JSON list of C-alpha atoms in Angstrom, two decimals:
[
{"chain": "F", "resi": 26, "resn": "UNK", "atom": "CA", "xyz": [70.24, 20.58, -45.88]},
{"chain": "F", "resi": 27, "resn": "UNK", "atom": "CA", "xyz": [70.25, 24.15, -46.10]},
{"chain": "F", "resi": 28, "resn": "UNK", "atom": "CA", "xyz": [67.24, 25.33, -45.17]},
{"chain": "F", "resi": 29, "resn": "UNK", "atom": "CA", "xyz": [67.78, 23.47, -41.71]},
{"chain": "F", "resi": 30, "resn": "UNK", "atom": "CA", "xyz": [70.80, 24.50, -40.62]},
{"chain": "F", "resi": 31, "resn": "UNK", "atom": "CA", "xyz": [69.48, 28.40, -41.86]},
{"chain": "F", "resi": 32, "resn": "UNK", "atom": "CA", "xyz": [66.42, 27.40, -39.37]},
{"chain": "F", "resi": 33, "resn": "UNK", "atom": "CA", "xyz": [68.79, 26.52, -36.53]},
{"chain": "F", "resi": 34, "resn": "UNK", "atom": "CA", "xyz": [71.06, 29.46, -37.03]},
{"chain": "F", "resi": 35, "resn": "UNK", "atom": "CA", "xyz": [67.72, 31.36, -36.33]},
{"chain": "F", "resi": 36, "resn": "UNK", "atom": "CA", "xyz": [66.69, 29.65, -33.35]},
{"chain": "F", "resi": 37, "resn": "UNK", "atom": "CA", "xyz": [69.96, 30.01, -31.94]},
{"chain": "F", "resi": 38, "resn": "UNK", "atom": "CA", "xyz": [71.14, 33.54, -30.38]},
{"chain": "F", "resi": 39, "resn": "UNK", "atom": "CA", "xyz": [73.70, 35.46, -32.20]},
{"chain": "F", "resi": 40, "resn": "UNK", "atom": "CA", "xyz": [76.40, 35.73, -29.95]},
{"chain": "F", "resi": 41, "resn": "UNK", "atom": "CA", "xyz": [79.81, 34.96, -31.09]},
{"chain": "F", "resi": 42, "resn": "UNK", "atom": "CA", "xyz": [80.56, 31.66, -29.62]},
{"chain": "F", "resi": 43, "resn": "UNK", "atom": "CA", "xyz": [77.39, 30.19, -31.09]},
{"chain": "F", "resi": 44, "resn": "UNK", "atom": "CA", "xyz": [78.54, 32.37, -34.61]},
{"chain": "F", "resi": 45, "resn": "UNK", "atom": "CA", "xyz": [82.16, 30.47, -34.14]},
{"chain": "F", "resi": 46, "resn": "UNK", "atom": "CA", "xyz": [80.03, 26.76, -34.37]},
{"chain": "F", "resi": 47, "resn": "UNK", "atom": "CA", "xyz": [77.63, 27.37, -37.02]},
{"chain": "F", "resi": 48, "resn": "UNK", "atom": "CA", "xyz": [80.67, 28.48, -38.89]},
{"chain": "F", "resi": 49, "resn": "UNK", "atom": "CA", "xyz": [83.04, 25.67, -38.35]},
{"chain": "F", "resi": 50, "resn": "UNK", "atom": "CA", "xyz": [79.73, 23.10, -38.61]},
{"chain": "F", "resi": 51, "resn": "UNK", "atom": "CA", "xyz": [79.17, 24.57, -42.05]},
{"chain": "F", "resi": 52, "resn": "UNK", "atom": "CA", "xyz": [82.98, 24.37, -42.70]},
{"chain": "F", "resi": 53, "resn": "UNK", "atom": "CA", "xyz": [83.61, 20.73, -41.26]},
{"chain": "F", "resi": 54, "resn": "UNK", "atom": "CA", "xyz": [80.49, 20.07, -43.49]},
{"chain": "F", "resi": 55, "resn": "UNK", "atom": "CA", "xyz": [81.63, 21.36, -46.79]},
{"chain": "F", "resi": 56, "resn": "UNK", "atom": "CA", "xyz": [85.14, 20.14, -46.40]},
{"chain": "F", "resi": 57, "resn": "UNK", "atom": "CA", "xyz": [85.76, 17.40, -43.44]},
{"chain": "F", "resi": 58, "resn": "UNK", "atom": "CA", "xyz": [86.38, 17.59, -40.21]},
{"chain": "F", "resi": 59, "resn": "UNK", "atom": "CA", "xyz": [90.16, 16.75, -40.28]},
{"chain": "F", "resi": 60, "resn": "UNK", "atom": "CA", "xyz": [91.01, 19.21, -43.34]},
{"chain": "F", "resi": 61, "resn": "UNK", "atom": "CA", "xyz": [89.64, 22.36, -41.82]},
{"chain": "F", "resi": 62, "resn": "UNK", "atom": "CA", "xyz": [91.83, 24.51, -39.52]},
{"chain": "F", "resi": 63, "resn": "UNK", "atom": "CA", "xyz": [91.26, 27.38, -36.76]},
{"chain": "F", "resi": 64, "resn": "UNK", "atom": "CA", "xyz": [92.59, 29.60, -39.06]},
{"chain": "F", "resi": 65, "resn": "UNK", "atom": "CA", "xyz": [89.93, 29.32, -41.99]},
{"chain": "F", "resi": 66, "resn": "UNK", "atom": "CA", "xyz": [86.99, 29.30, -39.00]},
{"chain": "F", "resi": 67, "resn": "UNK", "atom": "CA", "xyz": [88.79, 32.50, -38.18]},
{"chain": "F", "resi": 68, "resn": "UNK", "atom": "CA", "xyz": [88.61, 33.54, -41.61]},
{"chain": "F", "resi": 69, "resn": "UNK", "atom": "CA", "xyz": [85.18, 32.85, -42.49]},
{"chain": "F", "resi": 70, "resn": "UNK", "atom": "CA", "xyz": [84.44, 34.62, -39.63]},
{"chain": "F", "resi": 71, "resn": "UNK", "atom": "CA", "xyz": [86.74, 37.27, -40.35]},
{"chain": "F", "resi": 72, "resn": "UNK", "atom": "CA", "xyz": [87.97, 37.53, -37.20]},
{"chain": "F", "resi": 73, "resn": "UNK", "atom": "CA", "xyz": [91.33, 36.88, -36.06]},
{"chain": "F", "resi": 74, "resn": "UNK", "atom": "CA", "xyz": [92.42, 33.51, -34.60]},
{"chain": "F", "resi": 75, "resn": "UNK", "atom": "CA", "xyz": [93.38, 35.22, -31.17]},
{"chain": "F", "resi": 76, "resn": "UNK", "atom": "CA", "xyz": [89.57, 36.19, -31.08]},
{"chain": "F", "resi": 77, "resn": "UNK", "atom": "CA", "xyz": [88.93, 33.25, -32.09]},
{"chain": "F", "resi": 78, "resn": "UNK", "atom": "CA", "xyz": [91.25, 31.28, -29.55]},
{"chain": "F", "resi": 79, "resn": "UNK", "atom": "CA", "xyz": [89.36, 33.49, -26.89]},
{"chain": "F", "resi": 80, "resn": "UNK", "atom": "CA", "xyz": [86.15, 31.08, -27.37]},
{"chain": "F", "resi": 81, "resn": "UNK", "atom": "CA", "xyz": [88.03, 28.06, -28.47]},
{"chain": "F", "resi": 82, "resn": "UNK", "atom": "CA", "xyz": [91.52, 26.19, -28.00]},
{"chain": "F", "resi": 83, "resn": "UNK", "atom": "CA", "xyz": [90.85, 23.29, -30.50]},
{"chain": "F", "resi": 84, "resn": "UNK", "atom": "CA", "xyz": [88.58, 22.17, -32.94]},
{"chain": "F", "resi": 85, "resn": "UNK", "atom": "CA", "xyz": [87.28, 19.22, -30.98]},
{"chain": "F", "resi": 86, "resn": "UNK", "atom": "CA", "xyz": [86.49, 22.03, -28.10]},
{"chain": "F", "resi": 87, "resn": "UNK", "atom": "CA", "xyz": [84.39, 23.60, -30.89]},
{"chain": "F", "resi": 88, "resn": "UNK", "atom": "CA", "xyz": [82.54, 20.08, -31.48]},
{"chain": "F", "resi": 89, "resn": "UNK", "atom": "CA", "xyz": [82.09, 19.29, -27.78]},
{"chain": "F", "resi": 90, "resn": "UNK", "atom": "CA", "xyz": [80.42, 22.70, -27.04]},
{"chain": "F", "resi": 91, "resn": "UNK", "atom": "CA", "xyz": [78.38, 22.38, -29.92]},
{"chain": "F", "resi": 92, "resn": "UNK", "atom": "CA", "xyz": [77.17, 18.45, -29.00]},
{"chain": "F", "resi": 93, "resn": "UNK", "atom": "CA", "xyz": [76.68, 19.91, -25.28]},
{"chain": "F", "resi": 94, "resn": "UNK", "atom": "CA", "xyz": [74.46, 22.60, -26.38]},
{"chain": "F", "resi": 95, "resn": "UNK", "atom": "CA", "xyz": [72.40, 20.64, -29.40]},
{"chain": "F", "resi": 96, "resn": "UNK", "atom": "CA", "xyz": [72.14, 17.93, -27.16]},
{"chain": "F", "resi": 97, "resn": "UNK", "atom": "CA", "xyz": [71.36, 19.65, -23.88]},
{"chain": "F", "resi": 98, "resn": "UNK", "atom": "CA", "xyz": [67.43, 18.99, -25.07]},
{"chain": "F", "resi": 99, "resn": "UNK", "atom": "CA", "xyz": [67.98, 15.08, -25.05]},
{"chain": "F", "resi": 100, "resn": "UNK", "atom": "CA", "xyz": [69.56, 15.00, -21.74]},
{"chain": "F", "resi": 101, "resn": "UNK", "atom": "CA", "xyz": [66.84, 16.95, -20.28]},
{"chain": "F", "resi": 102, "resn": "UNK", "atom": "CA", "xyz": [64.35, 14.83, -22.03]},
{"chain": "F", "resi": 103, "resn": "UNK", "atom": "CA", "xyz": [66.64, 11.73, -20.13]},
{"chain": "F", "resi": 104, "resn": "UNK", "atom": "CA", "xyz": [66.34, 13.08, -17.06]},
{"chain": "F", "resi": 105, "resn": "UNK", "atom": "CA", "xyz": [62.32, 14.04, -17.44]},
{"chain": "F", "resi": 106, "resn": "UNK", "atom": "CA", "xyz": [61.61, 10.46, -18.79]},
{"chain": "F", "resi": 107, "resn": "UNK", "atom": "CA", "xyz": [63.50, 8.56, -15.19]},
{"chain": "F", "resi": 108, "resn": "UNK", "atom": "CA", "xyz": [60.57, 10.66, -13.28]},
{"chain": "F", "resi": 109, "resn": "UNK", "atom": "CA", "xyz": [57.71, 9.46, -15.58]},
{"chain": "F", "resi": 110, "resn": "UNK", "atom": "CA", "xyz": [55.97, 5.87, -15.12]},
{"chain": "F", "resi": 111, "resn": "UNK", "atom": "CA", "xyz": [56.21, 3.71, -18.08]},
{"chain": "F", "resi": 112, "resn": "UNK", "atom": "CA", "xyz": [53.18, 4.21, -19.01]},
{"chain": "F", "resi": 113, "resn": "UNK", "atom": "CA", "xyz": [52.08, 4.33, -23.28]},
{"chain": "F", "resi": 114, "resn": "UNK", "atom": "CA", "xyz": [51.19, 7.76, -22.54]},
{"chain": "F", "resi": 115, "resn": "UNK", "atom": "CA", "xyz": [55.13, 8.90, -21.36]},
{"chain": "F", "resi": 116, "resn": "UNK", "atom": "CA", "xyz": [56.83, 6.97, -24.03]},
{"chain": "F", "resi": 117, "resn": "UNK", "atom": "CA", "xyz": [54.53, 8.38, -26.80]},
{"chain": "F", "resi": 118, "resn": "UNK", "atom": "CA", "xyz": [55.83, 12.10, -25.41]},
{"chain": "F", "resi": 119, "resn": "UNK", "atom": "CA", "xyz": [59.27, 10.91, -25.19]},
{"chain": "F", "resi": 120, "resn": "UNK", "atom": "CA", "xyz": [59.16, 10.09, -28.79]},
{"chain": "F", "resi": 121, "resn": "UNK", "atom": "CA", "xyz": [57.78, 12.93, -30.06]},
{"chain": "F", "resi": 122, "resn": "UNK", "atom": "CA", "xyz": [60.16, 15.35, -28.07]},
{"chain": "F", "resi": 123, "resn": "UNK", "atom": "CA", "xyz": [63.04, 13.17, -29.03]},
{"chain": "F", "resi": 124, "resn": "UNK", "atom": "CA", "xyz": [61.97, 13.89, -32.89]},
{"chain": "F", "resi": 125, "resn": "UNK", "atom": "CA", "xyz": [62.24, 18.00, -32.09]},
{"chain": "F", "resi": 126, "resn": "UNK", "atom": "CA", "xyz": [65.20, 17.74, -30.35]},
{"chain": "F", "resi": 127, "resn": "UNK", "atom": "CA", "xyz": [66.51, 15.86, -33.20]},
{"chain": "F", "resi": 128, "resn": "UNK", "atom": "CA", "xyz": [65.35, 18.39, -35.92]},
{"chain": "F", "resi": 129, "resn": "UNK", "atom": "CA", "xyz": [67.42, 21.03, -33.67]},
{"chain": "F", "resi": 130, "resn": "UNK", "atom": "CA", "xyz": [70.06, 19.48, -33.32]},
{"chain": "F", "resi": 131, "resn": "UNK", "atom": "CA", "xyz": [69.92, 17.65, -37.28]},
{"chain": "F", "resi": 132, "resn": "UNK", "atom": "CA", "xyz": [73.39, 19.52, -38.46]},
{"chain": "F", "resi": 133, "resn": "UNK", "atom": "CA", "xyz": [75.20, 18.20, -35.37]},
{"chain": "F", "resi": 134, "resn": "UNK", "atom": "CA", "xyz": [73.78, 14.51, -36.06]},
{"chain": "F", "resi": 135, "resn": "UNK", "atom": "CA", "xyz": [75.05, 15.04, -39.71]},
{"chain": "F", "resi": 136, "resn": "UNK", "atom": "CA", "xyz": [78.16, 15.76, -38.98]},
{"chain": "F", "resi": 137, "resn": "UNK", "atom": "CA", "xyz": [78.54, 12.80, -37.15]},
{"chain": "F", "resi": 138, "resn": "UNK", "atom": "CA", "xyz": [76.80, 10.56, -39.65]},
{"chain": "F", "resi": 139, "resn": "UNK", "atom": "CA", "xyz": [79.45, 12.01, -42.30]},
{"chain": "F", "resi": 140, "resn": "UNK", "atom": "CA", "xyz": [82.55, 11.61, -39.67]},
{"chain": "F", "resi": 141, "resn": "UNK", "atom": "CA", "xyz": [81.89, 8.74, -37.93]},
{"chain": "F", "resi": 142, "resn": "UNK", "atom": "CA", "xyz": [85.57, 7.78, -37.91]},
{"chain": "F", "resi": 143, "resn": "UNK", "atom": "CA", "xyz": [86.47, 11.36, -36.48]},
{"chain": "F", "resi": 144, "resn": "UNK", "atom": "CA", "xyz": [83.50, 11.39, -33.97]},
{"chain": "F", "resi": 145, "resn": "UNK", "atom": "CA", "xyz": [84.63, 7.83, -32.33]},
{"chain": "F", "resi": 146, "resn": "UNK", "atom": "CA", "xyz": [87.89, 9.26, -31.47]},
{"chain": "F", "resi": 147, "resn": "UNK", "atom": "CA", "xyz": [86.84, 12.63, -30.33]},
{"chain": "F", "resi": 148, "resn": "UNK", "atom": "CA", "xyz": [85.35, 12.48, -26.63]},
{"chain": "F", "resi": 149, "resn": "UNK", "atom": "CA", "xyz": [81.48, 12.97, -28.45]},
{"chain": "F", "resi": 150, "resn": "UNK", "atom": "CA", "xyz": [81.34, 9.83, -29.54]},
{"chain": "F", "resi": 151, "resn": "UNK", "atom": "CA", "xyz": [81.41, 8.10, -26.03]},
{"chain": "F", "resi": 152, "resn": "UNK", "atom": "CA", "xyz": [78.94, 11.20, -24.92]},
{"chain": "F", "resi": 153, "resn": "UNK", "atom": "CA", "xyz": [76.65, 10.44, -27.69]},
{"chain": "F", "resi": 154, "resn": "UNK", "atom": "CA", "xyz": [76.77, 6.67, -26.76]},
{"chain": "F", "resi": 155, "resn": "UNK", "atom": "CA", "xyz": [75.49, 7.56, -23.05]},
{"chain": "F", "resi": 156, "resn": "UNK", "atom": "CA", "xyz": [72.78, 9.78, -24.33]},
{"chain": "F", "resi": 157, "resn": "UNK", "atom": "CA", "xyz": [71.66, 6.87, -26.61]},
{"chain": "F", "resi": 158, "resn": "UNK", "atom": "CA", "xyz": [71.91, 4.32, -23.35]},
{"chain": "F", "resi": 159, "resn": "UNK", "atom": "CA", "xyz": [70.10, 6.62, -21.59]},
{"chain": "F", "resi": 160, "resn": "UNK", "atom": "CA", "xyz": [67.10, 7.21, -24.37]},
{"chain": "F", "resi": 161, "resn": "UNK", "atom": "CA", "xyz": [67.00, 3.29, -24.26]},
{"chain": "F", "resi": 162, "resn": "UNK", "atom": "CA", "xyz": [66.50, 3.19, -20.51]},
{"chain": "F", "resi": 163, "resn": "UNK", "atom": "CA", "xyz": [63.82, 5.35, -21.05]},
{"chain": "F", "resi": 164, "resn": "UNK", "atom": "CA", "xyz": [61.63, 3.81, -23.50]},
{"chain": "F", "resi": 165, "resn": "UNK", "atom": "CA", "xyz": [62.48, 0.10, -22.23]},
{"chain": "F", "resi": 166, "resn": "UNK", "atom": "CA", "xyz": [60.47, -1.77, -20.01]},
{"chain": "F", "resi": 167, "resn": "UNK", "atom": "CA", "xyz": [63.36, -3.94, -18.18]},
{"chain": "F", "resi": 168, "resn": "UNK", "atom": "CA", "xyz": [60.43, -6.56, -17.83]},
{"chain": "F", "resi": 169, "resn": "UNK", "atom": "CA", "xyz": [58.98, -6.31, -21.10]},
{"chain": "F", "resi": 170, "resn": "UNK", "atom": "CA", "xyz": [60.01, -9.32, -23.61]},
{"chain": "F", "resi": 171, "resn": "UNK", "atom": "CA", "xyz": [63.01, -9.44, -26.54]},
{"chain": "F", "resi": 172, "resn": "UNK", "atom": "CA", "xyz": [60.71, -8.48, -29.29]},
{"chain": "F", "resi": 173, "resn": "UNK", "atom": "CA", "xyz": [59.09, -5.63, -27.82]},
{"chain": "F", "resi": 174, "resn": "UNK", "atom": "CA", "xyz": [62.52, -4.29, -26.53]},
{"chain": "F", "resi": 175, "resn": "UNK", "atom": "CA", "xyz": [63.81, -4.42, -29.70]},
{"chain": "F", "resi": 176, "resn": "UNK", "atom": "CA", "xyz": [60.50, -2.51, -30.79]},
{"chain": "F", "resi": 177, "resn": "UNK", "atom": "CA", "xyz": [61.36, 0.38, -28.77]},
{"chain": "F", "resi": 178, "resn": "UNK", "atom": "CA", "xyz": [64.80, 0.74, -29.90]},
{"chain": "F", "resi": 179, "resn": "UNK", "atom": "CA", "xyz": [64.02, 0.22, -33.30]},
{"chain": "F", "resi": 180, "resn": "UNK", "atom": "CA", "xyz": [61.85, 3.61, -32.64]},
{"chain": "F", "resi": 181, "resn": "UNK", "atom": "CA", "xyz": [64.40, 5.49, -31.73]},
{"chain": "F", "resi": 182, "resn": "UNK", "atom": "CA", "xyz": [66.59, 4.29, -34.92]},
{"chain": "F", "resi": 183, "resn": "UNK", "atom": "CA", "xyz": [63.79, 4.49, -36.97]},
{"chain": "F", "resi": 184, "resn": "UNK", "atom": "CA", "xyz": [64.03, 8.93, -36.29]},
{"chain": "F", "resi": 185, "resn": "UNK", "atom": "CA", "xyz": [67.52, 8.58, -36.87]},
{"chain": "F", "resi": 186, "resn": "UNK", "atom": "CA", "xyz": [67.83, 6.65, -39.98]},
{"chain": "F", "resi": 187, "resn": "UNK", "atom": "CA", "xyz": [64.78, 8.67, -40.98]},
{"chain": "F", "resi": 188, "resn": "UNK", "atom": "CA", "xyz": [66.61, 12.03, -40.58]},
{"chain": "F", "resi": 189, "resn": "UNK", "atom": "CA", "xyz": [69.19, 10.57, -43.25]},
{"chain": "F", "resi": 190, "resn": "UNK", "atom": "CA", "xyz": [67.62, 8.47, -45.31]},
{"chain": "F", "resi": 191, "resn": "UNK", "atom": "CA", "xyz": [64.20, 10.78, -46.42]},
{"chain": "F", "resi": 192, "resn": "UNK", "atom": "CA", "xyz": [66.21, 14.04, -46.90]},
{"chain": "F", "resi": 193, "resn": "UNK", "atom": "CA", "xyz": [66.51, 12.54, -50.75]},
{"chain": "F", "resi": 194, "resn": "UNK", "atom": "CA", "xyz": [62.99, 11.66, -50.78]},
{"chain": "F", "resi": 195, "resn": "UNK", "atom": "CA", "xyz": [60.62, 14.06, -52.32]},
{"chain": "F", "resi": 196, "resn": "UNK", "atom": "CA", "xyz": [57.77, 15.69, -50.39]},
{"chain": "F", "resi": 197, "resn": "UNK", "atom": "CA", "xyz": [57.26, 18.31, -47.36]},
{"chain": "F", "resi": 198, "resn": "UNK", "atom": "CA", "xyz": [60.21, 18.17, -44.90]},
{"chain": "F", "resi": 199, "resn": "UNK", "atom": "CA", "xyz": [57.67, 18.53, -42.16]},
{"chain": "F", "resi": 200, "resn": "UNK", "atom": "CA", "xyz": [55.38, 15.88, -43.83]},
{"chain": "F", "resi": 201, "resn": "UNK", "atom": "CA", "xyz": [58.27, 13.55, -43.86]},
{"chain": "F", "resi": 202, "resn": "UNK", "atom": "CA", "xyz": [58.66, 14.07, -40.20]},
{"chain": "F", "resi": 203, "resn": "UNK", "atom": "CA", "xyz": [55.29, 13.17, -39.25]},
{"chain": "F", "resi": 204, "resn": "UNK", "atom": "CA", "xyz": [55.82, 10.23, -41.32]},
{"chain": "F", "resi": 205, "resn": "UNK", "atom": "CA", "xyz": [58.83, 8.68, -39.56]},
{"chain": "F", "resi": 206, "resn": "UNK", "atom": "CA", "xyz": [56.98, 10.15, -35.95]},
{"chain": "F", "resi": 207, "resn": "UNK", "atom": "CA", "xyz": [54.17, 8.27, -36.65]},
{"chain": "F", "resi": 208, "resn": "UNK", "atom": "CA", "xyz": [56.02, 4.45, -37.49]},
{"chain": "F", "resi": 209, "resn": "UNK", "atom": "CA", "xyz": [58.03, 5.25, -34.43]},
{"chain": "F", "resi": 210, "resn": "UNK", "atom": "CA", "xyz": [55.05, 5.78, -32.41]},
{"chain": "F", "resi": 211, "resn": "UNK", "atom": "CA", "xyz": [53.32, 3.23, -33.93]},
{"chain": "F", "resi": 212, "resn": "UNK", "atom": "CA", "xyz": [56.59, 1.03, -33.04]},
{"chain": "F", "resi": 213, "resn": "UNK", "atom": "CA", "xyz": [56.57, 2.25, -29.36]},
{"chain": "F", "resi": 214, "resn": "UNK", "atom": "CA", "xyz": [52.60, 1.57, -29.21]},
{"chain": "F", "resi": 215, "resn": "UNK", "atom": "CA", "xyz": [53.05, -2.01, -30.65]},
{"chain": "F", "resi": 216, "resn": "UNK", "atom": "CA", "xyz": [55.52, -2.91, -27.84]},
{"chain": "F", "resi": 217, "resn": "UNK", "atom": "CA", "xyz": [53.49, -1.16, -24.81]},
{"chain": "F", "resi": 218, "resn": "UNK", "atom": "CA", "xyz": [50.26, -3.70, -26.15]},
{"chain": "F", "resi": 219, "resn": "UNK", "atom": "CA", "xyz": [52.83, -6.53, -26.00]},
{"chain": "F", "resi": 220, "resn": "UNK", "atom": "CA", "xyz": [54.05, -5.46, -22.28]}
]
C-alpha cells in the first residue's frame, strides 16, 4: 500500500489543501475514519486547527474534496465515453483509462473498501454510486442481451475487486495490472462479439 499512496502524493501538487488529505487519508487509514479528529490531522500536520479549519470545516468536507478531486478523472472519462459510438474500439479505451484513473485514485477506493459503513452515510457514497451508473451507461449496449450486459459490468468489477484482491498476491504491481486490464478487456471484447 505504501508505495502507492507515496506515488500519488507525488503526482499530486504540494499545496496545503492537497497536504491536509493525504494526511487525514493516511490517518483515517491507520486508525478509522470515525476515531480520528481535526485536531490530530492538525497535528500531524503540525499546524494549528484554525489553519486547518481555513481549508476544512469537517472531516467528511475533507473526504468529499478528496473523492471530487481523485474522481474528477472518471467523470471526465463519463462524460468523454456519452460522445463516443459504442463501438469495441471506445469501450476497450474506456477500460483502460478507467484502470489509470483507478490506480490514482487507489487510496481513496481503499478507504472506502475499509469504511464502507462510514462511506454509505457520508454524501460519497451516493456520488460514488452515480459515477458507477454512469461507467455502466458507458460500456452497456442498452440493446445488447443479459449475458453480455452482465459481461461489461463484470469488467468494471473485475478492476475493482482486482485492486483489492491481488495487492496480497506476489508479483510486479504493474504486472498485476496488466493482468486484471487484460480479463477486463477480454470481458468487454467477449460481449461486443456477442452484440
Amino acid at each position: 500500500m505504501g508505495g502507492t499512496m507515496d506515488g500519488t502524493k507525488q503526482r499530486r501538487r504540494g499545496n496545503t489543501r492537497q497536504r491536509i488529505q493525504d494526511v487525514a487519508l493516511e490517518l483515517f487509514a491507520e486508525q478509522g475514519y470515525e476515531k480520528t479528529s481535526l485536531r490530530e490531522i492538525a497535528e500531524r500536520l503540525e499546524v494549528t486547527k484554525a489553519a486547518l479549519y481555513y481549508h476544512f470545516k469537517t472531516k467528511e468536507e475533507i473526504i468529499v474534496s478528496l473523492f471530487e478531486d481523485l474522481t474528477k478523472p472518471i467523470e471526465d472519462l463519463i462524460e468523454w465515453g456519452k460522445r463516443q459510438p459504442h463501438s469495441l474500439e471506445t469501450k476497450q479505451e474506456i477500460v483502460r483509462r478507467y484502470s489509470q484513473a483507478l490506480i490514482d485514485a487507489e487510496p481513496l477506493f481503499r478507504f472506502m473498501q475499509e469504511n464502507q459503513a462510514t462511506v454509505r452515510e457520508l454524501s460519497i457514497g451516493e456520488m460514488f454510486k452515480n459515477r458507477m451508473l454512469g461507467m455502466r451507461d458507458i460500456v452497456i449496449d442498452p440493446d445488447a442481451d443479459l449475458v453480455d450486459q452482465v459481461r461489461c459490468i463484470s469488467a468494471l468489477f473485475t478492476m475493482h475487486a482486482g485492486m483489492f484482491v491481488m495487492k496480497d498476491v506476489e508479483g510486479d504491481p504493474e504486472e498485476k495490472r496488466k493482468a486484471i486490464l487484460e480479463v477486463a478487456t477480454d470481458l468487454i471484447t467477449q460481449a461486443h462479439k456477442g452484440a
